[in-house]
Short mmCIF file of C-alpha atoms and ligand atoms in Angstrom, two decimals:
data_model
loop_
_atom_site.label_atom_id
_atom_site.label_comp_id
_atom_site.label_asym_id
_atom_site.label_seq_id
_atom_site.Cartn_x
_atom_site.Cartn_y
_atom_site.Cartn_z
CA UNK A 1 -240.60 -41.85 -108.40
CA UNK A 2 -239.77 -43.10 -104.99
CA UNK A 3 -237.61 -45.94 -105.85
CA UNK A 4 -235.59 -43.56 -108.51
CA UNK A 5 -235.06 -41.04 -105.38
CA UNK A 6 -234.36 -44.17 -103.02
CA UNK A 7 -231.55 -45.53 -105.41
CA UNK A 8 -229.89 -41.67 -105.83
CA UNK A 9 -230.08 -41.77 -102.59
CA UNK A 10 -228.47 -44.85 -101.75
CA UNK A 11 -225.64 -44.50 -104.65
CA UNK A 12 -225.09 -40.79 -103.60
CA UNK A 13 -224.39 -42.36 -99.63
CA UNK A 14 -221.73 -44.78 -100.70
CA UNK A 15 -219.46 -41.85 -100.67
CA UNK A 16 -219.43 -41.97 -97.25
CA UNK A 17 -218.04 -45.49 -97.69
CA UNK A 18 -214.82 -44.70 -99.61
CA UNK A 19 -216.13 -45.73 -103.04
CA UNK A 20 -214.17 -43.51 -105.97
CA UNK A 21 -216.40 -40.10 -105.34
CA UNK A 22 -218.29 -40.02 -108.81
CA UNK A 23 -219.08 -36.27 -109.99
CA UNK A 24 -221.62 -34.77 -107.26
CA UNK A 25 -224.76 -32.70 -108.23
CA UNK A 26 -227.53 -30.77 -106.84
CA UNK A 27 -229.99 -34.24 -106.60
CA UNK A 28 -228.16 -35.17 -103.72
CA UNK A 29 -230.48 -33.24 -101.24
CA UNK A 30 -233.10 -35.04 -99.77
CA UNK A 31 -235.43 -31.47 -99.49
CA UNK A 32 -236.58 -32.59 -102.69
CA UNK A 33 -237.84 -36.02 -101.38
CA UNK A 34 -240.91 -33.43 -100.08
CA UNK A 35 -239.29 -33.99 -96.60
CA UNK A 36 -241.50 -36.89 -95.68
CA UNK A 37 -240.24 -38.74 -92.73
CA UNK A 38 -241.28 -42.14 -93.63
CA UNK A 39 -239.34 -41.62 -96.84
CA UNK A 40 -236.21 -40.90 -95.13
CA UNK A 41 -236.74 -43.45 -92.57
CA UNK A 42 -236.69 -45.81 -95.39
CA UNK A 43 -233.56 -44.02 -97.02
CA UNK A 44 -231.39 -43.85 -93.88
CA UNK A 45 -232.03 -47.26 -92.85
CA UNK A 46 -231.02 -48.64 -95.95
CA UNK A 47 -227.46 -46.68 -95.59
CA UNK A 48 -225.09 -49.94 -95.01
CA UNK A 49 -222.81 -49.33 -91.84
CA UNK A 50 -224.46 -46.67 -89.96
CA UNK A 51 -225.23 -47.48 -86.43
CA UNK A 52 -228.69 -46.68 -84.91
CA UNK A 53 -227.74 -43.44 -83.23
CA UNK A 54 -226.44 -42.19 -86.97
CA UNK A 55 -229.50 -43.78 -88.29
CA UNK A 56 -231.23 -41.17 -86.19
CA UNK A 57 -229.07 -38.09 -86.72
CA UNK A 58 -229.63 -39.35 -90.79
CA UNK A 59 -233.41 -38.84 -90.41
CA UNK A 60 -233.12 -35.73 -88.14
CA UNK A 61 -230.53 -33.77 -90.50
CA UNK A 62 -230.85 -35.26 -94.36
CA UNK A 63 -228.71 -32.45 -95.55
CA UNK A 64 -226.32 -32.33 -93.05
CA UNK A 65 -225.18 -35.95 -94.39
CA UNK A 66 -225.46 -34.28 -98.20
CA UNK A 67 -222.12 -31.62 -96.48
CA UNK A 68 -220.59 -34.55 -95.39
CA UNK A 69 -221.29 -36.54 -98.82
CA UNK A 70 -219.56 -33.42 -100.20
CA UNK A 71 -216.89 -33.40 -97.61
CA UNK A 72 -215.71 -37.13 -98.01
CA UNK A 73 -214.25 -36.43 -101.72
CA UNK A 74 -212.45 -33.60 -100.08
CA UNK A 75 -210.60 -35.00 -97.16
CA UNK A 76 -210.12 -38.26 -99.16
CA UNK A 77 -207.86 -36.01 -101.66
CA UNK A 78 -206.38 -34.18 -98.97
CA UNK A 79 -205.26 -37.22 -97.30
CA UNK A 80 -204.01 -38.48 -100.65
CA UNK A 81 -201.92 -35.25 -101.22
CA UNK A 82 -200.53 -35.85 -97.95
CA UNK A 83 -199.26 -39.53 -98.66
CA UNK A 84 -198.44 -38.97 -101.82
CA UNK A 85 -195.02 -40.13 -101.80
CA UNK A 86 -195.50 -42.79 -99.39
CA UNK A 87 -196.10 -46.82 -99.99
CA UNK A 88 -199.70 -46.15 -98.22
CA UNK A 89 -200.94 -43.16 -99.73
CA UNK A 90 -204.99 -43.73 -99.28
CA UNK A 91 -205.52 -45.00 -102.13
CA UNK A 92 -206.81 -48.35 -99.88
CA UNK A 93 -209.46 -45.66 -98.91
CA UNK A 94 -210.89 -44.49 -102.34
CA UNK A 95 -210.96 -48.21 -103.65
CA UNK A 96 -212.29 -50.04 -100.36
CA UNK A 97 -216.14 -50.78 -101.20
CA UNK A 98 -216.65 -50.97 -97.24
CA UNK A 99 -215.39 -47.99 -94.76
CA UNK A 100 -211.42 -48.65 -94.31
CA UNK A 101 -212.23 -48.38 -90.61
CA UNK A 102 -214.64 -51.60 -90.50
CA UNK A 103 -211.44 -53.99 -91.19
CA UNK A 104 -209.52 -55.72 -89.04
CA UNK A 105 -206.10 -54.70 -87.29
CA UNK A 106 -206.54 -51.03 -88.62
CA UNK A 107 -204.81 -49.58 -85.42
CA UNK A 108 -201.85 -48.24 -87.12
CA UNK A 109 -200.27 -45.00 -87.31
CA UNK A 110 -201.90 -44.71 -90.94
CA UNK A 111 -205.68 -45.36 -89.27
CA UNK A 112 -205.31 -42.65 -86.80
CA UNK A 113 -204.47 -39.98 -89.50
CA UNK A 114 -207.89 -41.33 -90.94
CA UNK A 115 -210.17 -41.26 -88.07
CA UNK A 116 -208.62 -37.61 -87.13
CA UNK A 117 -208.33 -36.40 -91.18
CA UNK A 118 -211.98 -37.94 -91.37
CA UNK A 119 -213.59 -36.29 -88.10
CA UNK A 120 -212.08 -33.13 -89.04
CA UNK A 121 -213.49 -33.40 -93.11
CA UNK A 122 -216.96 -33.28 -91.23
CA UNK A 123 -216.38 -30.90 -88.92
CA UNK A 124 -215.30 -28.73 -92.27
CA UNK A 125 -218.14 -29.64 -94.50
CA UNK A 126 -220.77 -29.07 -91.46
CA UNK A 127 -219.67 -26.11 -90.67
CA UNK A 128 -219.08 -24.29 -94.51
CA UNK A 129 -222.75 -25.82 -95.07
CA UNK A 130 -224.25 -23.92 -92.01
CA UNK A 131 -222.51 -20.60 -93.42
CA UNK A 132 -224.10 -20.90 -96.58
CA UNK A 133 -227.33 -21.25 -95.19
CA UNK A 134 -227.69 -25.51 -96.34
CA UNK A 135 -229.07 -26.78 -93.24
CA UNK A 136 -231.80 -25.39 -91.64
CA UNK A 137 -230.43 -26.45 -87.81
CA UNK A 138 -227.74 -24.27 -87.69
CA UNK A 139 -226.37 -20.60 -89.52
CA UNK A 140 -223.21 -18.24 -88.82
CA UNK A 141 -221.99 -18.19 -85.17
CA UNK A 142 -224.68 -15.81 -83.46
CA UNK A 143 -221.95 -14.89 -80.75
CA UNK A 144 -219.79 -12.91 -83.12
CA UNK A 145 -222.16 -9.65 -83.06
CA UNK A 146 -221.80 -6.74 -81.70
CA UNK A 147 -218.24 -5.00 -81.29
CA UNK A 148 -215.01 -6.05 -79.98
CA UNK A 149 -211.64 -5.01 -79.43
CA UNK A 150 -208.13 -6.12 -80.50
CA UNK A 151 -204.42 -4.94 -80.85
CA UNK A 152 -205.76 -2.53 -84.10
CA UNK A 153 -208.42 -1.20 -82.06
CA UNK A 154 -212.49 -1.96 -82.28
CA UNK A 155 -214.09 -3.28 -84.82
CA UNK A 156 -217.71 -4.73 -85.34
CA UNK A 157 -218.57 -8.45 -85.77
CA UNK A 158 -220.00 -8.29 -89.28
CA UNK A 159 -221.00 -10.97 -91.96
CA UNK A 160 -221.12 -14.75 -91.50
CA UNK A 161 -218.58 -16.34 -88.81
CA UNK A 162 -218.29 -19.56 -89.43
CA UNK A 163 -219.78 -21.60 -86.69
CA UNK A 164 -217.36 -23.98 -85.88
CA UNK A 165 -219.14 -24.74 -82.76
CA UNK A 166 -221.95 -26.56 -83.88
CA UNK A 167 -219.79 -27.85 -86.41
CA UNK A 168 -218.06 -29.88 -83.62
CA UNK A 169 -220.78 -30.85 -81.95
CA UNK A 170 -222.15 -32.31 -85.07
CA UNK A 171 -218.99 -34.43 -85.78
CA UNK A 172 -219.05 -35.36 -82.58
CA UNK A 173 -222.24 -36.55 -82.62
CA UNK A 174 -222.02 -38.19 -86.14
CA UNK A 175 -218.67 -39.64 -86.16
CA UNK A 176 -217.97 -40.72 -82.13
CA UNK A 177 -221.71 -42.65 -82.54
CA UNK A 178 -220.06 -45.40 -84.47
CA UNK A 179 -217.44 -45.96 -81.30
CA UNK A 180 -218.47 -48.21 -78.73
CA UNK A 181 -218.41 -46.61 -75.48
CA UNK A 182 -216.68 -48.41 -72.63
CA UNK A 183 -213.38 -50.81 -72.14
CA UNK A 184 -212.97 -50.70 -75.69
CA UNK A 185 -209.41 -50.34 -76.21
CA UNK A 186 -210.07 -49.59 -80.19
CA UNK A 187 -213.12 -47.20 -79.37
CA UNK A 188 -210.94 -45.42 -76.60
CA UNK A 189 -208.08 -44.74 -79.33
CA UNK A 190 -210.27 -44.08 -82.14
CA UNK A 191 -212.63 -41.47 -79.90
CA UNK A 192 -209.65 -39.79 -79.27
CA UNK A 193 -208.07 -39.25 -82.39
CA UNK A 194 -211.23 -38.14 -83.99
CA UNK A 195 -211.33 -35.34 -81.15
CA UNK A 196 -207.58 -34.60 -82.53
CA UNK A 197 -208.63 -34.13 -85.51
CA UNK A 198 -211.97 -31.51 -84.37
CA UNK A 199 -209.55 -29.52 -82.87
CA UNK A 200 -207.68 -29.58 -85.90
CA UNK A 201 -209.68 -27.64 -87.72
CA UNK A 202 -210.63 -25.00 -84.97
CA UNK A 203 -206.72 -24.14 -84.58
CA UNK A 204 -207.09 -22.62 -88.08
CA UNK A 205 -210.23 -20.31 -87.45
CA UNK A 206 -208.94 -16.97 -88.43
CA UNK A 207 -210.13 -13.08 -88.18
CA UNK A 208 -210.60 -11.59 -91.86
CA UNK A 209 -211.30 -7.93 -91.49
CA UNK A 210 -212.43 -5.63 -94.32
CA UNK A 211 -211.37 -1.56 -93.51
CA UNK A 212 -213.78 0.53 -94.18
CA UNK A 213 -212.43 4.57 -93.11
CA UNK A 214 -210.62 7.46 -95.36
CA UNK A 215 -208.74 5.37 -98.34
CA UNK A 216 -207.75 2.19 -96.73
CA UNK A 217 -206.98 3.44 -93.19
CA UNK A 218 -208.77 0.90 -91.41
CA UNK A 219 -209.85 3.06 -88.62
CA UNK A 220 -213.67 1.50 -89.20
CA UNK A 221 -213.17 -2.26 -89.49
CA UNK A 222 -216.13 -4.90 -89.89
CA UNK A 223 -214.27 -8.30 -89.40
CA UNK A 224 -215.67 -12.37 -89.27
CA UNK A 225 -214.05 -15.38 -88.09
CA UNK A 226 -213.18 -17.85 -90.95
CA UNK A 227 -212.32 -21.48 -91.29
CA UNK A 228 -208.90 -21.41 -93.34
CA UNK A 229 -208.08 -23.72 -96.31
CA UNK A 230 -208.33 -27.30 -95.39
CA UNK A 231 -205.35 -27.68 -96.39
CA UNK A 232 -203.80 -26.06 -93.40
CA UNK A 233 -205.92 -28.86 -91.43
CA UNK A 234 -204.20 -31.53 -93.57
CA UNK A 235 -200.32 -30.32 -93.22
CA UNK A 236 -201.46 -30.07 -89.48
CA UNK A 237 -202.69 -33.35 -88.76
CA UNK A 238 -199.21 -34.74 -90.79
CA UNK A 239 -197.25 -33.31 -88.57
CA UNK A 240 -199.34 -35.23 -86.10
CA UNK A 241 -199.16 -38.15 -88.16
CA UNK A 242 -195.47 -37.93 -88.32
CA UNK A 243 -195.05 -37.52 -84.02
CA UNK A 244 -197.89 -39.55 -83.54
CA UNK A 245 -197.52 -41.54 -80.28
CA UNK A 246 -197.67 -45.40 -79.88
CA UNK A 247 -199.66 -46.21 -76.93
CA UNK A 248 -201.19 -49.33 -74.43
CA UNK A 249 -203.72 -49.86 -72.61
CA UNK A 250 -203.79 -49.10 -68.79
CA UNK A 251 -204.16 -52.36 -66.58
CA UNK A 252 -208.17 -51.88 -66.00
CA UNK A 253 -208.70 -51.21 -69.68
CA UNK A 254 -210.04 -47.73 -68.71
CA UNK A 255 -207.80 -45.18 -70.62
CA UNK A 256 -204.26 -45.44 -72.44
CA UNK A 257 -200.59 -44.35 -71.60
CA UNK A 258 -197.23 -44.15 -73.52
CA UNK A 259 -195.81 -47.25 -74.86
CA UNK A 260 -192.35 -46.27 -74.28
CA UNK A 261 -192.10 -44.15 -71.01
CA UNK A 262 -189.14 -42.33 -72.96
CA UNK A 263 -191.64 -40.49 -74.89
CA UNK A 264 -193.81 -38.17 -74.13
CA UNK A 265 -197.44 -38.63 -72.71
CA UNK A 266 -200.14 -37.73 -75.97
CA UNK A 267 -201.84 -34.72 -75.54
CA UNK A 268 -205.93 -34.11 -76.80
CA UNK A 269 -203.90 -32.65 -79.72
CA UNK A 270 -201.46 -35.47 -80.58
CA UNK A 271 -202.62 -38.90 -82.57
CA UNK A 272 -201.83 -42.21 -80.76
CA UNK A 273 -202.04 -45.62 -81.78
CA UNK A 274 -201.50 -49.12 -80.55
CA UNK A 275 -199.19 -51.23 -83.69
CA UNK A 276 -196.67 -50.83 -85.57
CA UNK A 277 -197.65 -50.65 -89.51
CA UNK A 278 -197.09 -52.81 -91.94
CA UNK A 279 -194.66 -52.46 -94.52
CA UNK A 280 -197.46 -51.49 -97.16
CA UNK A 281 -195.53 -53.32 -99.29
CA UNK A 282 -197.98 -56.29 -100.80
CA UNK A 283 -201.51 -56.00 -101.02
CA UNK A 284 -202.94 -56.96 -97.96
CA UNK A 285 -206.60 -55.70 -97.46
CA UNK A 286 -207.32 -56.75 -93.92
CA UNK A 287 -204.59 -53.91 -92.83
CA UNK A 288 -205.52 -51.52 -95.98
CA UNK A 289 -202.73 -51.86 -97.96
CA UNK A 290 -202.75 -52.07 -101.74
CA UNK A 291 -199.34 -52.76 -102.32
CA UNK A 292 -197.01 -50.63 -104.47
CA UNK A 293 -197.17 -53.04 -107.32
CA UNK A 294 -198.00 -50.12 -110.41
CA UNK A 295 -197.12 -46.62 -108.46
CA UNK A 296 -194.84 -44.34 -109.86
CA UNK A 297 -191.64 -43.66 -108.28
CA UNK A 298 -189.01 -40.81 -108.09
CA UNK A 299 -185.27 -42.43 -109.37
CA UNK A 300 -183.45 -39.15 -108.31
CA UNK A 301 -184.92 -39.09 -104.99
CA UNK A 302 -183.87 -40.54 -102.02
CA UNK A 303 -186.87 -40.42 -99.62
CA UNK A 304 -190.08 -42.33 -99.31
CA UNK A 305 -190.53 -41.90 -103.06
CA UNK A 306 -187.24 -43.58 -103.91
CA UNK A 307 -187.75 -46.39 -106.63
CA UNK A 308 -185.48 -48.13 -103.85
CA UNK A 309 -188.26 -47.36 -100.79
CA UNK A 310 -191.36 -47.38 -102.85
CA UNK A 311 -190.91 -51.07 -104.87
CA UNK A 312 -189.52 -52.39 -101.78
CA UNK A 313 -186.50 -53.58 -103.43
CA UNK A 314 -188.55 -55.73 -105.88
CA UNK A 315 -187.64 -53.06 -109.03
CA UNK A 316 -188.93 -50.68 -111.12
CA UNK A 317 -189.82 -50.67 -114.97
CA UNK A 318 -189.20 -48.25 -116.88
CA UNK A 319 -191.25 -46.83 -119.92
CA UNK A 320 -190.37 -43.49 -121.86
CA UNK A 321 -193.53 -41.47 -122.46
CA UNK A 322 -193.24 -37.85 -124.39
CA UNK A 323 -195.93 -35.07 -123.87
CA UNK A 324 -196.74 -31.91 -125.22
CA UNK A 325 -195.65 -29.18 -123.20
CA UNK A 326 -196.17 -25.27 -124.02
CA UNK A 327 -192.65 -23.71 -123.68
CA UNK A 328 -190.76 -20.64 -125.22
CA UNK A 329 -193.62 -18.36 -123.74
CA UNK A 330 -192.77 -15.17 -124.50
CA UNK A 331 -195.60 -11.92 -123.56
CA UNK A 332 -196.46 -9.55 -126.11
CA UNK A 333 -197.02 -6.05 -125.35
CA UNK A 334 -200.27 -6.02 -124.66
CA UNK A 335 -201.82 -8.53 -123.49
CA UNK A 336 -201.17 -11.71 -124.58
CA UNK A 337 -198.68 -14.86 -123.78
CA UNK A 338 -197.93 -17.21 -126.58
CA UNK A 339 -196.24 -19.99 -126.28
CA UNK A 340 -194.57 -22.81 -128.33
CA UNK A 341 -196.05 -26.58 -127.99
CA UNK A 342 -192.22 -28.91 -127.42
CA UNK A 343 -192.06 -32.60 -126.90
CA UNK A 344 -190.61 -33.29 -123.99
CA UNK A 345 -189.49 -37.14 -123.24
CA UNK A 346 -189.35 -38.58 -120.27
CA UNK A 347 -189.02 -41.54 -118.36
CA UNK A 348 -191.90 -42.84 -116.09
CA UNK A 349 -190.71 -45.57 -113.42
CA UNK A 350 -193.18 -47.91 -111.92
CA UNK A 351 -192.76 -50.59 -109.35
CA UNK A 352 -192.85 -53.94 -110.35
CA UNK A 353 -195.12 -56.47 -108.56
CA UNK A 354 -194.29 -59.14 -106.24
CA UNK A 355 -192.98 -62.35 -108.04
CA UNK A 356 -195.96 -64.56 -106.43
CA UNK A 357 -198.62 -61.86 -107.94
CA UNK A 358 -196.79 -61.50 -111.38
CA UNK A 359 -198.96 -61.14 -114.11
CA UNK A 360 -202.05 -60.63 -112.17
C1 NAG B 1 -187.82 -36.43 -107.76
O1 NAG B 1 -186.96 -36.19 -106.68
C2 NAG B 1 -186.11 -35.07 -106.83
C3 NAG B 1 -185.16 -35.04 -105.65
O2 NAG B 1 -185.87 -35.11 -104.45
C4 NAG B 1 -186.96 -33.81 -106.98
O3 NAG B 1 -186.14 -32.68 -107.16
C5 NAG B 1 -187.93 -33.96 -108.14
O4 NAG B 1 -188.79 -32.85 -108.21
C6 NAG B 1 -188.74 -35.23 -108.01
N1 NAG B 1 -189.51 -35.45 -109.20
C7 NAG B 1 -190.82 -35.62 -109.18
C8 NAG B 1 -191.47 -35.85 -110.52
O5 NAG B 1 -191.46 -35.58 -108.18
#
């Protein structure tokens, strides 16, 4: 029985390693290993790439690392929606075996989105786990009680706030453990953009307020702070990608400052990094690129999804596909929509592959 657990266990934790998230169930929570602590010793220490301190926080909080098991399938398809119609679009993340951020010369533009997209996925999953009551070290934020006061009057603190707070801390904690502290000029850059990416997710902590009072008139509100979509978090840290700063290292290798003094100076908010990326256009693994060789591109558009941009000038083919589609829908009085199936044609363009790779 313990060997069956131990390999569930171990297959279930690759997830944190970037391998294609397979469909997650309820086993996945070591409660039911009877919570002994030489079992999870065991368990956690056979988790590749964790460092000793995450070892620890493994043993300490088994289903905290079951939220962030959960959370890794979620930010790795929110940073995939993101890059969607770029060359890199984090695909290099889903099919890596090892964690994207153990390669070599990953201090591109495209890494910091992933430490900060990353650090802010478990700040997200931590937190929605302590509001539903899944780990047993944290719950809703026990400051929000009591009444308060705003533009629309009082209200009470009601409900569940989510408790970002020790959300943070337990990112922080988790994530900043694999960084070595020190004149690290990686560790410095990395440390920071996974702080950028914490306060990500806090920016988007709203109020929701339910009226209570005569039909709707709000005078009696009971209102709760909530983490919004992560997709706010995701469109955020874009926008960071996009302005993200290039930086170097001061002369005693003890913090970082603008690369080109024309540009601003990063804030805690903004992402920074230290080279220029790669074209993404081959497969290169050591900087996490895939290549374009296969991906589908857009022949009416003219941005990153261009058949032009996307191939890299090495061409597209072309292959006509049709497709059911339901279409005539028409609503019938009442209540129904019915619809009629059509083929619809169309032409799918994919990039063809480097000469030297052809027919791989
Ligand atoms: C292709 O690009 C055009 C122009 O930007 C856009 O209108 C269209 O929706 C795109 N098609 C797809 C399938 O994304």
């Amino acid at each position: 029985k313990m060997s069956l657990l131990l390999e569930l266990w171990l297959s279930g934790l690759l997830l944190l390693f970037w391998v294609t998230p397979p469909v997650i169930s309820s086993w996945w929570y070591m409660g039911a290993a009877g919570g002994s602590s030489a079992l999870r010793r065991v368990m956690c220490d056979n988790v590749p790439g964790l460092v000793s301190r995450q070892r620890q926080l493994c043993q300490r909080h088994p289903e905290a690392m079951r939220a962030i098991g959960l959370g890794v399938a979620e930010w790795t398809a929110e940073c995939q929606h993101q890059f969607r119609r770029h060359r890199w679009n984090c695909d290099a993340l889903v099919h890596s075996q090892r964690s994207l951020f153990g390669g070599r010369g990953l201090r591109s533009r495209e890494s910091a989105f992933v430490y900060a997209i990353s650090s802010a996925g478990v700040v997200f999953a931590i937190t929605r786990a302590c509001s539903q009551g899944e780990l047993k070290s944290c719950s809703c934020d026990p400051t929000k009680k009591g009444s308060s006061k705003d533009d629309n009057g009082h209200f009470d603190w009601g409900g569940c706030s989510d408790n970002i707070h020790y959300g943070i801390k337990f990112a922080r904690a988790f994530v900043d453990a694999k960084e070595k502290k020190g004149k690290d000029a990686r560790a410095l850059i990395n440390l920071h953009n996974n702080r950028a990416g914490r306060k990500a997710v806090k920016r988007f902590l709203k109020q929701e307020c339910k009226c209570h009072g005569v039909s709707g008139s709000c005078t009696l509100r009971t209102c709760w702070l909530a983490m919004a979509d992560f997709r706010k978090t995701g469109d955020y840290l874009w926008k960071k990608y996009s302005g993200a700063i290039q930086v170097i290292m001061n002369q005693d290798s003890t913090g970082f400052t603008v690369a080109n003094k024309r540009f601003k100076k990063p804030t805690k908010s903004d992402l920074v990094y230290f080279e220029n990326s790669p074209d993404y256009c081959v497969r290169d693994r050591d900087v996490g690129s895939l290549g374009t060789a296969g991906r589908v591109c857009n022949q009416s558009s003219r941005g990153m999804d261009s058949c032009e941009v996307m191939c890299c000038g090495r061409g597209h083919d072309t292959s006509r596909i049709s497709r059911m589609n339901k279409c005539e829908c028409k609503f019938h009085w009442c209540c129904a929509v019915h619809c009629q199936d059509c083929l619809e044609v169309l032409d799918v363009h994919t990039c063809k592959a480097p000469a030297e790779s052809a027919g791989t």
